[in-house]
Amino acid sequence: MTLAPSIRAAAMIALLLHPNGTRDFTSLKQQIVEFYNSEVGTWYIKAITSCLCLLTKEEDTAAKWIVSNLLDAARTDYEGRQYLQRLLTLWRESSSTPIQKANVQEKWLSGT
């Protein structure tokens, strides 16, 4: 029995978010992108961006690959691309510069 693409996509989200599930985006990245299509819909992009936001950082190469390929796959899905753009904006605003990593950004900005 073959399950509908939307059911398989939902199972992928459940696997990623389940406390005992995998957090390994590297081994699942191809499937994550392949599950997206117009039949599955924008809910999937919303869910994946939430997973990526909760479970990864912007320097995660698998996450970057997923977002890049989803942007390409969703090029005609305006609403889906908006959610991906929000994730990219969040990553852009959360810097990984040495000043951030050392947790001294506020001191540096205030000049103390």
Coordinates of N, CA and C in Angstrom, one line a residue:
M1 N 0.8 -1.2 0.0 CA 0.0 0.0 0.0 C 0.9 1.2 0.0
T2 N 0.6 2.1 -0.9 CA 1.4 3.4 -1.0 C 0.6 4.5 -0.4
L3 N 1.2 5.2 0.5 CA 0.5 6.3 1.2 C 0.5 7.6 0.3
A4 N -0.5 8.4 0.5 CA -0.5 9.7 -0.2 C 0.7 10.5 0.1
P5 N 1.2 11.4 -0.8 CA 2.3 12.2 -0.5 C 2.1 13.1 0.7
S6 N 0.9 13.6 0.9 CA 0.7 14.5 2.1 C 0.8 13.7 3.4
I7 N 0.5 12.4 3.4 CA 0.6 11.6 4.6 C 2.1 11.3 4.9
R8 N 2.8 11.0 3.8 CA 4.3 10.8 4.0 C 5.0 12.0 4.4
A9 N 4.6 13.2 3.9 CA 5.2 14.5 4.3 C 4.9 14.8 5.8
A10 N 3.7 14.5 6.2 CA 3.3 14.7 7.6 C 4.1 13.8 8.5
A11 N 4.3 12.6 8.1 CA 5.1 11.6 8.9 C 6.6 12.1 9.0
M12 N 7.1 12.7 8.0 CA 8.5 13.3 8.0 C 8.5 14.4 9.1
I13 N 7.5 15.2 9.1 CA 7.5 16.3 10.1 C 7.4 15.7 11.5
A14 N 6.6 14.7 11.7 CA 6.4 14.1 13.0 C 7.8 13.4 13.4
L15 N 8.4 12.8 12.5 CA 9.7 12.2 12.8 C 10.7 13.3 13.2
L16 N 10.8 14.4 12.6 CA 11.7 15.4 12.9 C 11.4 16.1 14.3
L17 N 10.1 16.2 14.6 CA 9.8 16.9 15.8 C 9.6 16.0 17.0
H18 N 9.5 14.7 16.8 CA 9.2 13.8 17.9 C 10.5 13.8 18.9
P19 N 10.3 13.8 20.2 CA 11.4 13.8 21.1 C 12.4 12.7 20.9
N20 N 11.9 11.5 20.5 CA 12.8 10.4 20.2 C 13.1 10.2 18.8
G21 N 12.7 11.1 18.0 CA 12.9 11.1 16.5 C 14.3 11.5 16.1
T22 N 14.5 11.5 14.9 CA 15.8 11.9 14.3 C 15.9 13.4 14.2
R23 N 17.1 13.9 14.4 CA 17.3 15.3 14.2 C 18.4 15.5 13.0
D24 N 18.5 14.4 12.3 CA 19.6 14.3 11.3 C 19.1 14.8 10.0
F25 N 19.2 16.1 9.8 CA 18.7 16.7 8.5 C 19.6 16.2 7.3
T26 N 20.8 15.9 7.6 CA 21.8 15.5 6.5 C 21.3 14.3 5.8
S27 N 20.9 13.3 6.5 CA 20.4 12.0 5.9 C 19.0 12.1 5.3
L28 N 18.3 13.1 5.7 CA 16.9 13.3 5.3 C 16.7 14.4 4.3
K29 N 17.7 15.2 4.0 CA 17.5 16.4 3.3 C 16.9 16.2 1.9
Q30 N 17.4 15.2 1.2 CA 16.8 14.9 -0.2 C 15.3 14.6 -0.1
Q31 N 14.9 13.7 0.9 CA 13.5 13.4 1.0 C 12.7 14.6 1.4
I32 N 13.2 15.5 2.3 CA 12.5 16.7 2.7 C 12.2 17.5 1.5
V33 N 13.1 17.7 0.6 CA 12.9 18.5 -0.6 C 11.9 17.8 -1.5
E34 N 12.1 16.5 -1.7 CA 11.3 15.8 -2.7 C 9.8 15.7 -2.2
F35 N 9.6 15.7 -0.9 CA 8.2 15.6 -0.5 C 7.4 16.9 -0.8
Y36 N 8.1 18.0 -1.0 CA 7.3 19.2 -1.4 C 6.9 19.2 -2.8
N37 N 5.6 19.5 -3.0 CA 5.0 19.7 -4.4 C 3.7 20.4 -4.2
S38 N 3.1 20.8 -5.3 CA 1.9 21.6 -5.1 C 0.7 20.8 -4.5
E39 N 0.8 19.5 -4.7 CA -0.3 18.6 -4.0 C -0.2 18.6 -2.5
V40 N 1.1 18.6 -2.0 CA 1.3 18.7 -0.6 C 0.9 20.0 0.0
G41 N 1.3 21.1 -0.7 CA 0.9 22.4 -0.3 C 1.9 23.2 0.6
T42 N 1.4 24.4 0.9 CA 2.2 25.3 1.6 C 2.4 24.9 3.1
W43 N 1.4 24.1 3.6 CA 1.6 23.7 5.0 C 2.9 23.0 5.3
Y44 N 3.3 22.3 4.3 CA 4.6 21.5 4.4 C 5.8 22.5 4.6
I45 N 5.8 23.5 3.7 CA 6.9 24.5 3.8 C 6.8 25.2 5.2
K46 N 5.7 25.5 5.7 CA 5.5 26.1 7.0 C 6.1 25.2 8.1
A47 N 5.8 23.9 8.0 CA 6.2 23.0 9.0 C 7.7 22.8 8.9
I48 N 8.3 22.6 7.7 CA 9.7 22.5 7.5 C 10.5 23.7 8.0
T49 N 10.0 24.9 7.7 CA 10.7 26.1 8.2 C 10.7 26.1 9.7
S50 N 9.6 25.7 10.3 CA 9.5 25.6 11.8 C 10.5 24.6 12.3
C51 N 10.6 23.5 11.7 CA 11.6 22.5 12.1 C 13.0 23.0 12.0
L52 N 13.3 23.7 10.9 CA 14.6 24.2 10.7 C 14.9 25.3 11.7
C53 N 13.9 26.1 12.0 CA 14.1 27.2 12.9 C 14.3 26.7 14.3
L54 N 13.6 25.6 14.7 CA 13.7 25.1 16.1 C 15.0 24.2 16.2
L55 N 15.4 23.5 15.2 CA 16.3 22.4 15.4 C 17.7 22.7 14.7
T56 N 17.9 23.8 14.0 CA 19.2 24.0 13.4 C 19.6 25.4 13.6
K57 N 20.8 25.7 13.1 CA 21.4 27.0 13.1 C 21.7 27.4 11.7
E58 N 22.0 28.7 11.4 CA 22.2 29.1 10.0 C 23.5 28.5 9.5
E59 N 24.4 28.1 10.3 CA 25.6 27.5 9.8 C 25.5 26.0 9.4
D60 N 24.4 25.4 9.7 CA 24.1 24.0 9.4 C 24.0 23.9 7.9
T61 N 25.0 23.2 7.3 CA 25.0 23.0 5.8 C 23.8 22.3 5.3
A62 N 23.3 21.3 6.0 CA 22.2 20.5 5.5 C 20.9 21.5 5.5
A63 N 20.8 22.3 6.5 CA 19.7 23.2 6.5 C 19.8 24.2 5.4
K64 N 21.0 24.7 5.1 CA 21.1 25.6 4.0 C 20.8 25.0 2.7
W65 N 21.2 23.7 2.5 CA 20.9 23.0 1.3 C 19.4 22.8 1.1
I66 N 18.7 22.4 2.2 CA 17.3 22.2 2.2 C 16.5 23.5 1.8
V67 N 16.9 24.6 2.4 CA 16.2 25.9 2.1 C 16.5 26.3 0.6
S68 N 17.7 26.2 0.2 CA 18.1 26.5 -1.2 C 17.3 25.7 -2.2
N69 N 17.2 24.4 -1.9 CA 16.4 23.5 -2.9 C 14.9 23.7 -2.7
L70 N 14.4 24.0 -1.5 CA 13.0 24.3 -1.4 C 12.6 25.6 -2.1
L71 N 13.5 26.6 -2.0 CA 13.3 27.9 -2.8 C 13.1 27.6 -4.3
D72 N 14.0 26.7 -4.8 CA 13.9 26.4 -6.2 C 12.6 25.6 -6.5
A73 N 12.3 24.6 -5.6 CA 11.1 23.8 -5.8 C 9.8 24.6 -5.7
A74 N 9.8 25.6 -4.8 CA 8.6 26.4 -4.6 C 8.6 27.7 -5.3
R75 N 9.3 27.8 -6.4 CA 9.4 29.1 -7.1 C 8.0 29.6 -7.6
T76 N 7.0 28.8 -7.7 CA 5.7 29.3 -8.1 C 4.7 29.4 -6.9
D77 N 5.2 29.0 -5.7 CA 4.4 29.1 -4.5 C 4.8 30.3 -3.7
Y78 N 4.1 31.4 -4.0 CA 4.4 32.7 -3.4 C 4.4 32.6 -1.8
E79 N 3.3 32.0 -1.3 CA 3.1 32.0 0.1 C 4.2 31.1 0.8
G80 N 4.5 30.0 0.1 CA 5.6 29.1 0.7 C 6.9 29.8 0.7
R81 N 7.2 30.6 -0.4 CA 8.5 31.3 -0.4 C 8.6 32.4 0.6
Q82 N 7.4 32.9 1.0 CA 7.4 33.9 2.1 C 7.9 33.3 3.4
Y83 N 7.5 32.1 3.7 CA 7.9 31.4 4.9 C 9.4 31.1 4.9
L84 N 9.9 30.7 3.7 CA 11.3 30.4 3.6 C 12.1 31.7 3.7
Q85 N 11.6 32.8 3.2 CA 12.2 34.1 3.3 C 12.3 34.6 4.8
R86 N 11.3 34.3 5.5 CA 11.3 34.6 7.0 C 12.4 33.9 7.7
L87 N 12.6 32.6 7.4 CA 13.6 31.8 8.0 C 15.0 32.4 7.6
L88 N 15.2 32.8 6.3 CA 16.4 33.4 5.9 C 16.7 34.7 6.6
T89 N 15.6 35.5 6.8 CA 15.8 36.8 7.5 C 16.2 36.5 9.0
L90 N 15.6 35.5 9.6 CA 16.0 35.1 11.0 C 17.4 34.7 11.0
W91 N 17.9 33.9 10.1 CA 19.3 33.5 10.1 C 20.2 34.7 9.9
R92 N 19.8 35.6 9.0 CA 20.6 36.7 8.7 C 20.8 37.6 9.9
E93 N 19.7 37.7 10.7 CA 19.7 38.6 11.9 C 20.4 38.0 13.1
S94 N 20.5 36.6 13.1 CA 21.2 36.0 14.2 C 22.6 35.7 13.8
S95 N 23.5 36.6 14.1 CA 24.9 36.6 13.6 C 25.7 35.5 14.3
S96 N 26.6 34.9 13.6 CA 27.5 34.0 14.3 C 29.0 34.6 14.3
T97 N 29.0 35.9 14.4 CA 30.3 36.5 14.5 C 31.0 36.2 15.9
P98 N 32.3 36.4 16.0 CA 33.0 36.2 17.3 C 32.4 37.0 18.4
I99 N 31.9 38.2 18.2 CA 31.3 39.0 19.3 C 30.0 38.4 19.8
Q100 N 29.3 37.8 18.9 CA 28.1 37.0 19.3 C 28.4 35.8 20.1
K101 N 29.4 35.0 19.6 CA 29.8 33.8 20.2 C 30.3 34.0 21.6
A102 N 31.0 35.1 21.8 CA 31.6 35.4 23.1 C 30.6 36.0 24.0
N103 N 29.4 36.2 23.5 CA 28.3 36.8 24.4 C 28.7 38.1 24.9
V104 N 29.3 39.0 24.2 CA 29.7 40.3 24.6 C 29.1 41.4 23.7
Q105 N 28.2 41.1 22.9 CA 27.6 42.0 21.9 C 27.1 43.3 22.6
E106 N 26.3 43.1 23.7 CA 25.7 44.2 24.4 C 26.8 45.2 24.9
K107 N 27.8 44.6 25.5 CA 28.9 45.4 26.0 C 29.6 46.2 24.9
W108 N 29.8 45.5 23.8 CA 30.5 46.1 22.7 C 29.6 47.2 22.1
L109 N 28.3 47.0 21.9 CA 27.4 48.0 21.4 C 27.3 49.2 22.3
S110 N 27.3 49.0 23.6 CA 27.2 50.1 24.5 C 28.5 50.9 24.8
G111 N 29.6 50.3 24.4 CA 30.9 50.9 24.5 C 31.5 50.8 25.9
T112 N 31.0 49.9 26.7 CA 31.5 49.7 28.1 C 32.6 48.7 28.1

